[in-house]
Coordinates of C-alpha atoms in Angstrom, one line a residue:
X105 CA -120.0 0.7 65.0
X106 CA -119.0 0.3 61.4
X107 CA -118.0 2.3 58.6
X108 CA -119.8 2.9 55.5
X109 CA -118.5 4.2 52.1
X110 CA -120.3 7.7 50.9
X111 CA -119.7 7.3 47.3
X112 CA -121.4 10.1 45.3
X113 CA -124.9 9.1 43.7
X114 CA -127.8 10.2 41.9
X115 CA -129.6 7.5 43.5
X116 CA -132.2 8.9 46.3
X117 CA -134.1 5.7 47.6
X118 CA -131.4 2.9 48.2
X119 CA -134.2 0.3 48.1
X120 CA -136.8 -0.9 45.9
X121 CA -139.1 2.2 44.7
X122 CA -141.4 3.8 47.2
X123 CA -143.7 6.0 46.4
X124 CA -142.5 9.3 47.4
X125 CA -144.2 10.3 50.9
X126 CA -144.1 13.8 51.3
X127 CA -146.1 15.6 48.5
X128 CA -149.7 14.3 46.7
X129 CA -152.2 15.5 44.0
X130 CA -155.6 14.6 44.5
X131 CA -156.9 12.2 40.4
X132 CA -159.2 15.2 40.2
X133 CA -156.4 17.5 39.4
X134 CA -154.7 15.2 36.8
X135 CA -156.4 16.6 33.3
X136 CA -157.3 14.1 31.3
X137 CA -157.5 16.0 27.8
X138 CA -157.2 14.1 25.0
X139 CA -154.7 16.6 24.0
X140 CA -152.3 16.4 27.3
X141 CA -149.2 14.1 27.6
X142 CA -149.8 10.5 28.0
X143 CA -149.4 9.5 31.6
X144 CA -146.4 7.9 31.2
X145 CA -144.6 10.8 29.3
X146 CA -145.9 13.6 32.1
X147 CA -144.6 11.3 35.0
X148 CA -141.2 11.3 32.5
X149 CA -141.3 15.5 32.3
X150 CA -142.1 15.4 35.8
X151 CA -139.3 13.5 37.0
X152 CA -136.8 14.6 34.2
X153 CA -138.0 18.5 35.9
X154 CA -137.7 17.1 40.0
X155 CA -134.1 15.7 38.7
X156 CA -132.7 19.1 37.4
X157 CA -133.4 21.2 40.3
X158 CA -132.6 18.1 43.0
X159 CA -128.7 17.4 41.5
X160 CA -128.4 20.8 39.2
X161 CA -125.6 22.0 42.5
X162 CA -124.6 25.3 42.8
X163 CA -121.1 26.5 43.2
X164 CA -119.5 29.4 44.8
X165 CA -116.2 30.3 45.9
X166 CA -114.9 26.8 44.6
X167 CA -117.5 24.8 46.6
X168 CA -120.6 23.0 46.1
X169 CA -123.6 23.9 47.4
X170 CA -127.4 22.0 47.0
X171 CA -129.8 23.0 44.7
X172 CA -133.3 22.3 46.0
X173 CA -134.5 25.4 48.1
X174 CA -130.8 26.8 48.7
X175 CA -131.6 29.5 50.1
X176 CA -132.6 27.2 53.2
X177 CA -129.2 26.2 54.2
X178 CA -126.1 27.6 54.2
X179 CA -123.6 24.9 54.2
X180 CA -122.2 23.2 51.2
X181 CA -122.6 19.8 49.9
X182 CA -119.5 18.4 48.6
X183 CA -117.5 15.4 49.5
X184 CA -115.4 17.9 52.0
X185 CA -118.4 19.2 53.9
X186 CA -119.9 15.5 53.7
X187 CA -116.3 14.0 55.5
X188 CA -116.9 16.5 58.1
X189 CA -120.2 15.7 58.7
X190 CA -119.5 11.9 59.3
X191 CA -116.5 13.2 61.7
X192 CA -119.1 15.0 63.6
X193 CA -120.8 12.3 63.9
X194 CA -118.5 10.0 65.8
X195 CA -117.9 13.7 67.5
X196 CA -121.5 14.2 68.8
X197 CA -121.8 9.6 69.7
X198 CA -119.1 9.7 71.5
X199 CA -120.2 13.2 73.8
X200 CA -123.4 11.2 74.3
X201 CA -121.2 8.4 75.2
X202 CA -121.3 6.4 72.1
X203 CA -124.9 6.1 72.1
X204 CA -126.8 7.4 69.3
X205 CA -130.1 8.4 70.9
X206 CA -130.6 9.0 75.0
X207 CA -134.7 8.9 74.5
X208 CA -136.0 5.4 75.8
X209 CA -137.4 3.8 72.8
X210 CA -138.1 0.3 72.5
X211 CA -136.3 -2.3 71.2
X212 CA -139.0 -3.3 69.3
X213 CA -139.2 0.0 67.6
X214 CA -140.9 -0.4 63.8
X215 CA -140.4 3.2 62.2
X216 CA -138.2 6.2 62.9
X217 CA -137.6 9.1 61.4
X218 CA -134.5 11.1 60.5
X219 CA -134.9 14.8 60.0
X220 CA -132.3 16.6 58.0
X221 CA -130.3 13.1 57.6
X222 CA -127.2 14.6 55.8
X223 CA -125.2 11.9 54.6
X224 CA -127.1 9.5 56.2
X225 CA -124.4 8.1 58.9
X226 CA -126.8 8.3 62.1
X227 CA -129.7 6.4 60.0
X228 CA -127.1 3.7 59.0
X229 CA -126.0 3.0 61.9
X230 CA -129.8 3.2 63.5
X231 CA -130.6 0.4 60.8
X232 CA -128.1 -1.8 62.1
X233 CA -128.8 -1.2 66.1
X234 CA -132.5 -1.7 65.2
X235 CA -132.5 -4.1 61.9
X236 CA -136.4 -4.7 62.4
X237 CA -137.3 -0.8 62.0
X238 CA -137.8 0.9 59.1
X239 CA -135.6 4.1 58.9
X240 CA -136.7 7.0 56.7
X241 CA -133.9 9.9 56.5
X242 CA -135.0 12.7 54.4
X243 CA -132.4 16.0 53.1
X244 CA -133.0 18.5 50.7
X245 CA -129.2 17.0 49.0
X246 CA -129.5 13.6 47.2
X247 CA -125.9 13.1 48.9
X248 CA -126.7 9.6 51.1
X249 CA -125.0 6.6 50.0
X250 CA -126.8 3.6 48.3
X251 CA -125.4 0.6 49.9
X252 CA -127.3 0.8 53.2
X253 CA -129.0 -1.7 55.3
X254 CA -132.3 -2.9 54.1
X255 CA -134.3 -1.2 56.5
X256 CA -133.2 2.3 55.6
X257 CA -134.0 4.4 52.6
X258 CA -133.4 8.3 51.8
X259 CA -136.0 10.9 50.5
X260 CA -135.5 14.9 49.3
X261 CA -137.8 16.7 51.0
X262 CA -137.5 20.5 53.3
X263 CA -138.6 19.7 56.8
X264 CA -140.1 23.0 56.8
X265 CA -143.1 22.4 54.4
X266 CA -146.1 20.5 55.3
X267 CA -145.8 17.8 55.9
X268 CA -147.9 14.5 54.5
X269 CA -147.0 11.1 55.8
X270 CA -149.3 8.1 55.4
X271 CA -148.2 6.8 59.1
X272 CA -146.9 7.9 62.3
X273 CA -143.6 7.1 63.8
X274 CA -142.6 5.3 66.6
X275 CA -139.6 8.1 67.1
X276 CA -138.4 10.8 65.2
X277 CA -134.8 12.2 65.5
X278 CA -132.9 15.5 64.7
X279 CA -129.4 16.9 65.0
X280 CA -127.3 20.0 64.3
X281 CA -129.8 22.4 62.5
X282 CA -128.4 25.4 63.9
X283 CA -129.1 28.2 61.5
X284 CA -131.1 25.7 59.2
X285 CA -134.3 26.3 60.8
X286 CA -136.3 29.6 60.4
X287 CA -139.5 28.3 62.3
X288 CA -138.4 25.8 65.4
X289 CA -141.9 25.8 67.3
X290 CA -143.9 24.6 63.9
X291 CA -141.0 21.9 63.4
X292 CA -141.7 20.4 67.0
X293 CA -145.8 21.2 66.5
X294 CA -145.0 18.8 63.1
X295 CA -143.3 16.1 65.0
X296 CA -145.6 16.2 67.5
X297 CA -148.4 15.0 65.0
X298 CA -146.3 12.3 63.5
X299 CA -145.4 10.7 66.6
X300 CA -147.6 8.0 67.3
X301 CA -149.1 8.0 71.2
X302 CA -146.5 7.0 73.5
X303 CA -143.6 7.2 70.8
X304 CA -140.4 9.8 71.3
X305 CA -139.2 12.5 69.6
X306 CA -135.3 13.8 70.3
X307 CA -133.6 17.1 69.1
X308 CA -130.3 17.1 69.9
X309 CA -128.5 20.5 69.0
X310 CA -125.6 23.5 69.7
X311 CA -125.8 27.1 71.4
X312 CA -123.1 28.3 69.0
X313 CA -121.2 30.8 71.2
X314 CA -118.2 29.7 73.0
X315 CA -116.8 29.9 76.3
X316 CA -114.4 29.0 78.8
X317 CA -114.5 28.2 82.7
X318 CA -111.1 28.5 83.0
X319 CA -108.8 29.8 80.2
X320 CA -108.1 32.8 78.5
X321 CA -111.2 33.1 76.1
X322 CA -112.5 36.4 75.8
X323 CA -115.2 38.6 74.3
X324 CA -113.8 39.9 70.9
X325 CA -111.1 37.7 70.4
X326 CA -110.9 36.1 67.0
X327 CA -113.1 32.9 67.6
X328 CA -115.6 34.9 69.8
X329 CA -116.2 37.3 66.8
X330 CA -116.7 34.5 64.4
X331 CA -119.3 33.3 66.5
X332 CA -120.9 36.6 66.8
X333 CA -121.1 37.7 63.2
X334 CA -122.2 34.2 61.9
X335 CA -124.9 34.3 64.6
X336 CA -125.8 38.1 63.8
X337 CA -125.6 36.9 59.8
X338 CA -128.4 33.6 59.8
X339 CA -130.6 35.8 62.4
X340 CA -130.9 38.2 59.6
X341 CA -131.9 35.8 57.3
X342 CA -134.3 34.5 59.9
X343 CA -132.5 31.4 61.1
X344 CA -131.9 30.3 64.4
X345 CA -128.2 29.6 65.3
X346 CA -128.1 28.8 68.6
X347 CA -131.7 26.7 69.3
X348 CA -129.6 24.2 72.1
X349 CA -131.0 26.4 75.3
X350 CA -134.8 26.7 73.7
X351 CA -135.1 23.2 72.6
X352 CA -136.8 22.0 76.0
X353 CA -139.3 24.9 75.8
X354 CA -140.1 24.5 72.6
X355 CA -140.9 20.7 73.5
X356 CA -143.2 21.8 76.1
X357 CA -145.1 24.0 74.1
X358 CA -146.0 21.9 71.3
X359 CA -147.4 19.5 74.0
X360 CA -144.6 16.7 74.9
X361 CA -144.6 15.1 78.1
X362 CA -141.7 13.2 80.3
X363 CA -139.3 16.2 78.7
X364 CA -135.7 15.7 79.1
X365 CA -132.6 17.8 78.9
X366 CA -128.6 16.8 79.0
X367 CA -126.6 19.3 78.3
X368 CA -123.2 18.4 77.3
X369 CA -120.1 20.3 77.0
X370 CA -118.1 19.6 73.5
X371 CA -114.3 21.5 73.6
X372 CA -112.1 22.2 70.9
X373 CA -108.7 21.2 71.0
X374 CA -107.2 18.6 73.4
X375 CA -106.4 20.7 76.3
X376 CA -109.5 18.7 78.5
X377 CA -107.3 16.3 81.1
X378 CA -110.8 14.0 80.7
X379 CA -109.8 11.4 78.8
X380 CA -113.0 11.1 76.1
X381 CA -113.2 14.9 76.1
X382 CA -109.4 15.2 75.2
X383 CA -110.7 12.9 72.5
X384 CA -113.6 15.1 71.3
X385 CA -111.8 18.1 71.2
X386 CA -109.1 16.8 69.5
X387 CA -111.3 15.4 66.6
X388 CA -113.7 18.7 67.2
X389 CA -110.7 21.1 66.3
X390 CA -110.4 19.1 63.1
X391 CA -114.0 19.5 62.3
X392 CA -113.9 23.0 63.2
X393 CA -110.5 24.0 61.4
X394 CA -110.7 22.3 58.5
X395 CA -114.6 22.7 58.1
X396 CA -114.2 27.0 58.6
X397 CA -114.4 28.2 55.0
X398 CA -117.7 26.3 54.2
X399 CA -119.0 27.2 58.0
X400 CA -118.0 30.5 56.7
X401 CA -118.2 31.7 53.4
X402 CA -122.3 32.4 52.8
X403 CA -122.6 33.5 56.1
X404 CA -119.9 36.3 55.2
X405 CA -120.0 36.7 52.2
X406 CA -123.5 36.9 51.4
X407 CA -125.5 37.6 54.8
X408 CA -122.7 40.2 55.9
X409 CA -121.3 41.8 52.8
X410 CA -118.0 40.8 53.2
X411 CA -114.8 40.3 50.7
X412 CA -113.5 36.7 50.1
X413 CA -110.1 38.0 51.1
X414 CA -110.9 40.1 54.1
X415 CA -112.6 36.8 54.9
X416 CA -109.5 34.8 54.4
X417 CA -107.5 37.3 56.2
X418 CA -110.0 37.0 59.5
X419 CA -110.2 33.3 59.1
X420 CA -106.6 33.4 59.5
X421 CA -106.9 34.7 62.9
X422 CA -110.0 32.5 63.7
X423 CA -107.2 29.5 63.4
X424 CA -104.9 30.5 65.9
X425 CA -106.9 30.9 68.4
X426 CA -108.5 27.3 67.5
X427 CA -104.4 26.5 68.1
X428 CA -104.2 28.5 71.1
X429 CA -105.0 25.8 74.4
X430 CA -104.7 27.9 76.7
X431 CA -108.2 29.4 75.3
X432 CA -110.1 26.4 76.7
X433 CA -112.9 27.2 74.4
X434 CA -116.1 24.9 74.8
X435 CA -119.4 25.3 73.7
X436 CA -122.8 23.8 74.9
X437 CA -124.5 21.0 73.4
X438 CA -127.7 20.0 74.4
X439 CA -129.9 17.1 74.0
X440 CA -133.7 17.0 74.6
X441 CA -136.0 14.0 74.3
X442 CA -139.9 14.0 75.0
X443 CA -142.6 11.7 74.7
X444 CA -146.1 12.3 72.5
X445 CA -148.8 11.4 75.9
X446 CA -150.9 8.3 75.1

């Protein structure tokens, strides 16, 4: 699977200009008054106004976080967060045993979707497995890199408004939006209608508590409370952070048939005797230790009222037991794929 560079870009749509597919305005609400803007110089304000709010980044506690609808996602945006999210990556490929989807799609397939495509990694690499598909990843950061393959192009959009495509898609893909969704059924109800007949759609996603089977994890250690006040902090904000276990029921419900569900096992640290899971959790404790502060700090901070150095302090202790191997701490993460009936 090859690497791609990230470099940092104000570009959105690595190809030639598309018409932006998730938001329209009937001509009949376009004025026309002699008096208005020309055309040319309101599509200029308009862009000039979609520009500042799409790459005008926040930043707190000395990292940067996304502008458009932050308050839907707690995580930040900055070339640290974006090199952990290409480790997980190659973390979550190689627990599905390097593949990059389980659902059967066709090699034929001609569109796909990518949901929440972060820096745009999974899409890439989907555009070179499958180079006569069309791959559309949408984010609400601009962060995806602009030397892609030809068949892949990036769009801002929240995954949680309406949405308006033009065409269905032959499969739709999703991955890691614990705590980034607030309503997970109407998500799966949307992908449902944008999946054309026959065509898959697979959510692949965490339950974020930990656990062990046979070391010395335990309820209130360090890591175990992490887990329990980040999960206590986004489900006061409304967000789900632990939709792995409810992913196949909420397949179900919005009317998927042939549902599947693997549920995998990703540790951290190398104390797994398993060959490729001593390798995950090796490269899953450098995720998890060296992402912590930006897993951390609006999830404290702001959802739970604490101090940045009381939060320091506890993160402190949140590291030694991501140290300690005799903890054998694992958590669950599950993928489910179902097919839209014909």
């Amino acid at each position: 699977m090859a690497a791609h560079d990230n470099p940092e870009s104000s570009e959105v749509t690595s190809t030639s200009p598309q018409l932006p597919l998730h938001e329209y305005v009937e001509a009949d609400d376009v004025s026309s008054d002699a008096g208005d803007l020309s055309y040319e110089a309101e599509c200029s304000s308009y862009t000039t106004s979609l520009s500042s709010s799409v790459f005008a980044y926040k930043f707190e506690h000395g990292r940067r976080y996304h502008a458009y609808r932050d308050e839907n996602y707690y995580l930040p945006n900055d070339d640290e967060e974006k090199g952990r999210l290409d480790l997980f990556h190659h973390i979550l490929t190689l627990s599905c045993n390097n593949k990059l989807h389980l659902a059967p799609i066709s090699p034929g397939v001609e569109q796909i979707l990518d949901l929440g495509t972060g820096t745009g990694i999974w899409a890439i690499d989907m555009g070179d497995l499958y180079p006569s598909a069309e791959i559309l990843g949408n984010d609400l950061s601009p962060i995806q890199p602009t030397m892609v393959p030809p068949n892949v192009r990036f769009e801002v959009d929240d995954i949680e408004n309406h949405w308006v495509y033009r065409s269905e898609f032959d499969y739709i893909h999703a991955r890691y939006f614990a705590g980034a969704i607030k309503d997970w059924p109407n998500l799966l109800r949307q992908a449902f209608k944008f999946t054309k007949p026959g065509g898959w759609v697979e959510f692949q996603d965490f339950e974020m508590q930990f656990y062990t089977t046979n070391g010395e994890f335990e309820t209130g250690c360090p890591l175990d409370k992490w887990c329990t006040e980040s999960i206590e902090g986004l489900r006061s904000v409304g967000l789900e952070p632990s939709p792995g276990p409810k992913l196949q029921q909420w397949f179900k419900d919005a009317g998927f048939t042939n549902v599947q569900q693997k549920v995998v096992p990703v540790p951290v640290g190398v104390w797994p005797k398993d060959k490729r899971l001593k390798t995950v959790g090796a490269l899953n404790y450098h995720q998890f230790n060296d992402g912590l502060d930006g897993m951390s700090l609006r999830i404290f901070t702001a959802m739970k009222g604490w101090q940045p150095e009381e939060l320091r302090e506890f993160l402190a202790d949140v590291r030694k037991d991501l140290r300690n191997p005799r903890l054998q701490a694992q958590h669950n993460f599950y993928v489910v794929y179902g097919q839209k009936p014909e």
